[in-house]
Amino acid sequence: LMNYYLIFLMNFLIGFTHKNIKIILLIFLLAFGYYIRIYNINSESFWFDEILSYWITDPHISIYESFERHNNIEQIPFFYHLILKLNFIFFPYDSLYGRSLSAIFNILGIIFVVLTNKNITKDNSYLLTAFLMVSNIFLIKYSQEMRPYSFIFLLCSINLYLFCKIVNLENFHKIDYLKLSLFIIFQLLMIISHPFTLIIFFSFGIFLFFDFL
């Protein structure tokens, strides 16, 4: 009887693995990507810009005081530092938690890039995309810094994904208004995160312009 159950379990696992091998591989790539991002994430001390972010987001001062500190030394909008400050209000005021937040943003951004790829190509190239994004040295480096880069990457990835979902090239007038609303919201969040994200915003406009010609 025991042998019967073991054979049944092995057949089930083999069948499940065969049917879901792509999903399993994707989960493995994302898990590996997260591991190499958090591995020794706190082994080095802050560099100068991280010191500024750490000082700005001190949870022992008010949001207004943090905003004033930000305006005195930073050239970007306050949005990222607001998110980081909220993180330090709920979690310990420590570099590990600040940098780990960047690693989480980074992995979430990769997931949305993979979803975008899957939505566009409808084939297995999203696995190659996942591998290239997970192993990208620049993304790994920025994911270990307590700076806005990974957060901006996430917002841009979400916007690209939503843009591809709401733009139906076969029937543009058939729009999902929930997705359109989310797209507008994340467009605004992206723009207030960094002025360079306006490149993405205008790219969407240029794409739509030429698509209607």
mmCIF file of C-alpha atoms in Angstrom:
data_model
loop_
_atom_site.group_PDB
_atom_site.id
_atom_site.type_symbol
_atom_site.label_atom_id
_atom_site.label_comp_id
_atom_site.label_asym_id
_atom_site.label_seq_id
_atom_site.Cartn_x
_atom_site.Cartn_y
_atom_site.Cartn_z
ATOM 1 C CA LEU A 1 0.000 0.000 0.000
ATOM 2 C CA MET A 2 2.892 2.347 0.858
ATOM 3 C CA ASN A 3 4.520 1.624 -2.487
ATOM 4 C CA TYR A 4 1.247 2.444 -4.246
ATOM 5 C CA TYR A 5 1.073 5.851 -2.569
ATOM 6 C CA LEU A 6 4.734 6.573 -3.347
ATOM 7 C CA ILE A 7 4.210 5.713 -7.021
ATOM 8 C CA PHE A 8 1.060 7.851 -7.097
ATOM 9 C CA LEU A 9 2.907 10.777 -5.479
ATOM 10 C CA MET A 10 5.842 10.493 -7.889
ATOM 11 C CA ASN A 11 3.535 10.367 -10.903
ATOM 12 C CA PHE A 12 1.638 13.369 -9.599
ATOM 13 C CA LEU A 13 4.840 15.383 -9.051
ATOM 14 C CA ILE A 14 6.199 14.432 -12.473
ATOM 15 C CA GLY A 15 2.912 15.383 -14.145
ATOM 16 C CA PHE A 16 2.650 18.636 -12.210
ATOM 17 C CA THR A 17 6.247 19.578 -13.005
ATOM 18 C CA HIS A 18 5.804 18.747 -16.697
ATOM 19 C CA LYS A 19 2.655 20.889 -16.969
ATOM 20 C CA ASN A 20 4.007 23.807 -14.957
ATOM 21 C CA ILE A 21 7.705 23.731 -15.829
ATOM 22 C CA LYS A 22 7.630 27.296 -17.203
ATOM 23 C CA ILE A 23 6.010 28.722 -14.076
ATOM 24 C CA ILE A 24 8.417 26.766 -11.860
ATOM 25 C CA LEU A 25 11.381 28.071 -13.859
ATOM 26 C CA LEU A 26 10.075 31.646 -13.618
ATOM 27 C CA ILE A 27 9.577 31.354 -9.851
ATOM 28 C CA PHE A 28 13.092 29.940 -9.526
ATOM 29 C CA LEU A 29 14.566 32.840 -11.532
ATOM 30 C CA LEU A 30 12.722 35.432 -9.423
ATOM 31 C CA ALA A 31 13.691 33.699 -6.172
ATOM 32 C CA PHE A 32 17.310 33.525 -7.309
ATOM 33 C CA GLY A 33 17.173 37.179 -8.330
ATOM 34 C CA TYR A 34 15.844 38.184 -4.925
ATOM 35 C CA TYR A 35 18.524 36.113 -3.184
ATOM 36 C CA ILE A 36 21.440 37.708 -5.060
ATOM 37 C CA ARG A 37 19.965 41.130 -4.283
ATOM 38 C CA ILE A 38 19.674 40.641 -0.537
ATOM 39 C CA TYR A 39 22.913 38.649 -0.215
ATOM 40 C CA ASN A 40 25.373 40.844 1.703
ATOM 41 C CA ILE A 41 23.055 43.784 1.086
ATOM 42 C CA ASN A 42 24.268 45.463 4.258
ATOM 43 C CA SER A 43 27.938 44.526 4.013
ATOM 44 C CA GLU A 44 29.021 48.019 2.965
ATOM 45 C CA SER A 45 28.448 51.270 4.796
ATOM 46 C CA PHE A 46 26.352 54.088 3.355
ATOM 47 C CA TRP A 47 27.682 56.127 0.493
ATOM 48 C CA PHE A 48 27.050 59.886 0.539
ATOM 49 C CA ASP A 49 23.653 59.976 -1.221
ATOM 50 C CA GLU A 50 22.355 57.172 1.010
ATOM 51 C CA ILE A 51 23.405 59.149 4.067
ATOM 52 C CA LEU A 52 21.242 62.015 2.812
ATOM 53 C CA SER A 53 18.240 59.716 2.310
ATOM 54 C CA TYR A 54 18.765 58.208 5.755
ATOM 55 C CA TRP A 55 18.949 61.648 7.348
ATOM 56 C CA ILE A 56 15.905 62.966 5.479
ATOM 57 C CA THR A 57 13.699 60.017 6.448
ATOM 58 C CA ASP A 58 14.443 60.023 10.175
ATOM 59 C CA PRO A 59 11.193 58.666 11.734
ATOM 60 C CA HIS A 60 11.752 60.727 14.895
ATOM 61 C CA ILE A 61 10.937 63.968 13.103
ATOM 62 C CA SER A 62 7.701 65.025 11.407
ATOM 63 C CA ILE A 63 6.917 64.555 7.723
ATOM 64 C CA TYR A 64 7.073 68.336 7.290
ATOM 65 C CA GLU A 65 10.583 68.456 8.792
ATOM 66 C CA SER A 66 11.640 65.634 6.477
ATOM 67 C CA PHE A 67 10.159 67.577 3.573
ATOM 68 C CA GLU A 68 12.185 70.660 4.535
ATOM 69 C CA ARG A 69 15.383 68.629 4.795
ATOM 70 C CA HIS A 70 14.653 67.121 1.387
ATOM 71 C CA ASN A 71 14.085 70.500 -0.262
ATOM 72 C CA ASN A 72 17.339 71.865 1.145
ATOM 73 C CA ILE A 73 19.577 69.182 -0.363
ATOM 74 C CA GLU A 74 17.728 67.158 -3.046
ATOM 75 C CA GLN A 75 16.858 67.959 -6.653
ATOM 76 C CA ILE A 76 14.107 65.350 -7.095
ATOM 77 C CA PRO A 77 10.497 65.250 -5.808
ATOM 78 C CA PHE A 78 9.819 64.142 -2.236
ATOM 79 C CA PHE A 79 7.705 61.093 -3.117
ATOM 80 C CA TYR A 80 10.381 58.393 -2.703
ATOM 81 C CA HIS A 81 11.557 59.812 0.605
ATOM 82 C CA LEU A 82 7.959 59.875 1.823
ATOM 83 C CA ILE A 83 7.646 56.145 1.053
ATOM 84 C CA LEU A 84 10.995 55.459 2.719
ATOM 85 C CA LYS A 85 9.996 57.474 5.793
ATOM 86 C CA LEU A 86 6.760 55.479 6.122
ATOM 87 C CA ASN A 87 8.854 52.328 5.861
ATOM 88 C CA PHE A 88 10.999 53.497 8.787
ATOM 89 C CA ILE A 89 7.916 54.412 10.815
ATOM 90 C CA PHE A 90 6.639 50.829 10.620
ATOM 91 C CA PHE A 91 10.004 49.049 10.584
ATOM 92 C CA PRO A 92 13.312 49.663 12.399
ATOM 93 C CA TYR A 93 15.296 52.750 11.416
ATOM 94 C CA ASP A 94 18.154 50.736 9.988
ATOM 95 C CA SER A 95 20.009 50.578 6.676
ATOM 96 C CA LEU A 96 19.035 46.917 6.219
ATOM 97 C CA TYR A 97 15.339 47.792 6.061
ATOM 98 C CA GLY A 98 15.913 50.768 3.778
ATOM 99 C CA ARG A 99 17.998 48.786 1.309
ATOM 100 C CA SER A 100 15.703 45.751 1.501
ATOM 101 C CA LEU A 101 12.833 47.985 0.402
ATOM 102 C CA SER A 102 14.815 48.820 -2.744
ATOM 103 C CA ALA A 103 15.406 45.102 -3.385
ATOM 104 C CA ILE A 104 11.659 44.431 -3.114
ATOM 105 C CA PHE A 105 10.871 47.300 -5.497
ATOM 106 C CA ASN A 106 13.456 45.910 -7.907
ATOM 107 C CA ILE A 107 12.002 42.397 -7.992
ATOM 108 C CA LEU A 108 8.446 43.734 -8.361
ATOM 109 C CA GLY A 109 9.654 45.858 -11.273
ATOM 110 C CA ILE A 110 11.136 42.777 -12.954
ATOM 111 C CA ILE A 111 7.822 40.926 -12.524
ATOM 112 C CA PHE A 112 5.964 43.705 -14.346
ATOM 113 C CA VAL A 113 8.552 43.735 -17.146
ATOM 114 C CA VAL A 114 8.078 39.972 -17.528
ATOM 115 C CA LEU A 115 4.278 40.391 -17.573
ATOM 116 C CA THR A 116 4.623 43.090 -20.214
ATOM 117 C CA ASN A 117 6.811 40.821 -22.346
ATOM 118 C CA LYS A 118 4.331 37.964 -21.970
ATOM 119 C CA ASN A 119 1.452 40.244 -22.924
ATOM 120 C CA ILE A 120 3.225 41.451 -26.098
ATOM 121 C CA THR A 121 4.840 38.299 -27.480
ATOM 122 C CA LYS A 122 2.539 35.463 -26.308
ATOM 123 C CA ASP A 123 5.486 33.051 -26.377
ATOM 124 C CA ASN A 124 8.212 31.807 -24.022
ATOM 125 C CA SER A 125 10.549 34.773 -24.504
ATOM 126 C CA TYR A 126 9.415 36.119 -21.124
ATOM 127 C CA LEU A 127 11.688 33.519 -19.507
ATOM 128 C CA LEU A 128 14.691 34.977 -21.337
ATOM 129 C CA THR A 129 13.549 38.447 -20.284
ATOM 130 C CA ALA A 130 13.332 37.284 -16.669
ATOM 131 C CA PHE A 131 16.857 35.842 -16.845
ATOM 132 C CA LEU A 132 18.323 38.995 -18.408
ATOM 133 C CA MET A 133 16.616 41.275 -15.875
ATOM 134 C CA VAL A 134 17.458 39.115 -12.870
ATOM 135 C CA SER A 135 21.136 38.912 -13.840
ATOM 136 C CA ASN A 136 21.511 42.556 -14.904
ATOM 137 C CA ILE A 137 24.430 43.912 -12.876
ATOM 138 C CA PHE A 138 23.095 47.467 -12.875
ATOM 139 C CA LEU A 139 19.701 46.419 -11.524
ATOM 140 C CA ILE A 140 21.427 44.296 -8.871
ATOM 141 C CA LYS A 141 23.639 47.200 -7.826
ATOM 142 C CA TYR A 142 20.810 49.721 -7.640
ATOM 143 C CA SER A 143 18.612 47.269 -5.739
ATOM 144 C CA GLN A 144 21.137 47.360 -2.887
ATOM 145 C CA GLU A 145 21.122 51.130 -2.542
ATOM 146 C CA MET A 146 18.746 53.164 -0.410
ATOM 147 C CA ARG A 147 18.016 55.542 -3.257
ATOM 148 C CA PRO A 148 14.990 56.030 -5.552
ATOM 149 C CA TYR A 149 16.291 54.137 -8.600
ATOM 150 C CA SER A 150 14.526 50.817 -7.929
ATOM 151 C CA PHE A 151 11.331 52.604 -6.951
ATOM 152 C CA ILE A 152 11.346 54.555 -10.220
ATOM 153 C CA PHE A 153 12.084 51.343 -12.126
ATOM 154 C CA LEU A 154 9.015 49.733 -10.523
ATOM 155 C CA LEU A 155 6.710 52.645 -11.375
ATOM 156 C CA CYS A 156 7.943 52.748 -14.978
ATOM 157 C CA SER A 157 7.456 48.973 -15.297
ATOM 158 C CA ILE A 158 3.897 49.195 -13.971
ATOM 159 C CA ASN A 159 3.118 51.993 -16.432
ATOM 160 C CA LEU A 160 4.496 50.047 -19.384
ATOM 161 C CA TYR A 161 2.460 47.013 -18.361
ATOM 162 C CA LEU A 162 -0.789 48.989 -17.986
ATOM 163 C CA PHE A 163 -0.157 50.843 -21.237
ATOM 164 C CA CYS A 164 0.159 47.561 -23.119
ATOM 165 C CA LYS A 165 -3.011 46.267 -21.455
ATOM 166 C CA ILE A 166 -5.208 49.244 -22.336
ATOM 167 C CA VAL A 167 -3.906 49.809 -25.869
ATOM 168 C CA ASN A 168 -5.741 47.269 -27.977
ATOM 169 C CA LEU A 169 -4.289 47.627 -31.455
ATOM 170 C CA GLU A 170 -7.168 45.726 -33.048
ATOM 171 C CA ASN A 171 -9.901 47.748 -31.357
ATOM 172 C CA PHE A 172 -8.528 50.803 -29.609
ATOM 173 C CA HIS A 173 -11.983 52.061 -28.618
ATOM 174 C CA LYS A 174 -12.601 48.974 -26.483
ATOM 175 C CA ILE A 175 -10.999 50.264 -23.291
ATOM 176 C CA ASP A 176 -11.055 48.797 -19.809
ATOM 177 C CA TYR A 177 -11.763 51.905 -17.749
ATOM 178 C CA LEU A 178 -10.497 50.334 -14.530
ATOM 179 C CA LYS A 179 -7.099 49.716 -16.128
ATOM 180 C CA LEU A 180 -7.206 53.165 -17.678
ATOM 181 C CA SER A 181 -7.833 54.714 -14.246
ATOM 182 C CA LEU A 182 -4.962 52.726 -12.752
ATOM 183 C CA PHE A 183 -2.757 53.806 -15.649
ATOM 184 C CA ILE A 184 -3.524 57.486 -15.013
ATOM 185 C CA ILE A 185 -2.871 57.097 -11.279
ATOM 186 C CA PHE A 186 0.463 55.363 -11.821
ATOM 187 C CA GLN A 187 1.390 57.886 -14.497
ATOM 188 C CA LEU A 188 1.004 60.629 -11.917
ATOM 189 C CA LEU A 189 2.936 58.651 -9.300
ATOM 190 C CA MET A 190 5.708 58.005 -11.805
ATOM 191 C CA ILE A 191 5.978 61.663 -12.810
ATOM 192 C CA ILE A 192 6.152 62.877 -9.194
ATOM 193 C CA SER A 193 8.880 60.333 -8.449
ATOM 194 C CA HIS A 194 11.457 61.797 -10.843
ATOM 195 C CA PRO A 195 11.353 64.346 -13.703
ATOM 196 C CA PHE A 196 13.227 61.979 -16.045
ATOM 197 C CA THR A 197 10.148 59.725 -16.097
ATOM 198 C CA LEU A 198 8.579 62.310 -18.392
ATOM 199 C CA ILE A 199 10.554 60.497 -21.112
ATOM 200 C CA ILE A 200 8.232 57.510 -20.612
ATOM 201 C CA PHE A 201 5.184 59.770 -20.553
ATOM 202 C CA PHE A 202 6.032 61.469 -23.861
ATOM 203 C CA SER A 203 7.043 58.127 -25.398
ATOM 204 C CA PHE A 204 3.490 56.901 -24.874
ATOM 205 C CA GLY A 205 2.174 60.024 -26.590
ATOM 206 C CA ILE A 206 4.534 59.617 -29.557
ATOM 207 C CA PHE A 207 3.568 55.955 -29.916
ATOM 208 C CA LEU A 208 -0.144 56.770 -29.973
ATOM 209 C CA PHE A 209 0.419 59.644 -32.397
ATOM 210 C CA PHE A 210 2.169 57.472 -34.980
ATOM 211 C CA ASP A 211 -0.256 54.602 -34.380
ATOM 212 C CA PHE A 212 -3.180 56.827 -35.433
ATOM 213 C CA LEU A 213 -1.445 58.135 -38.582
#
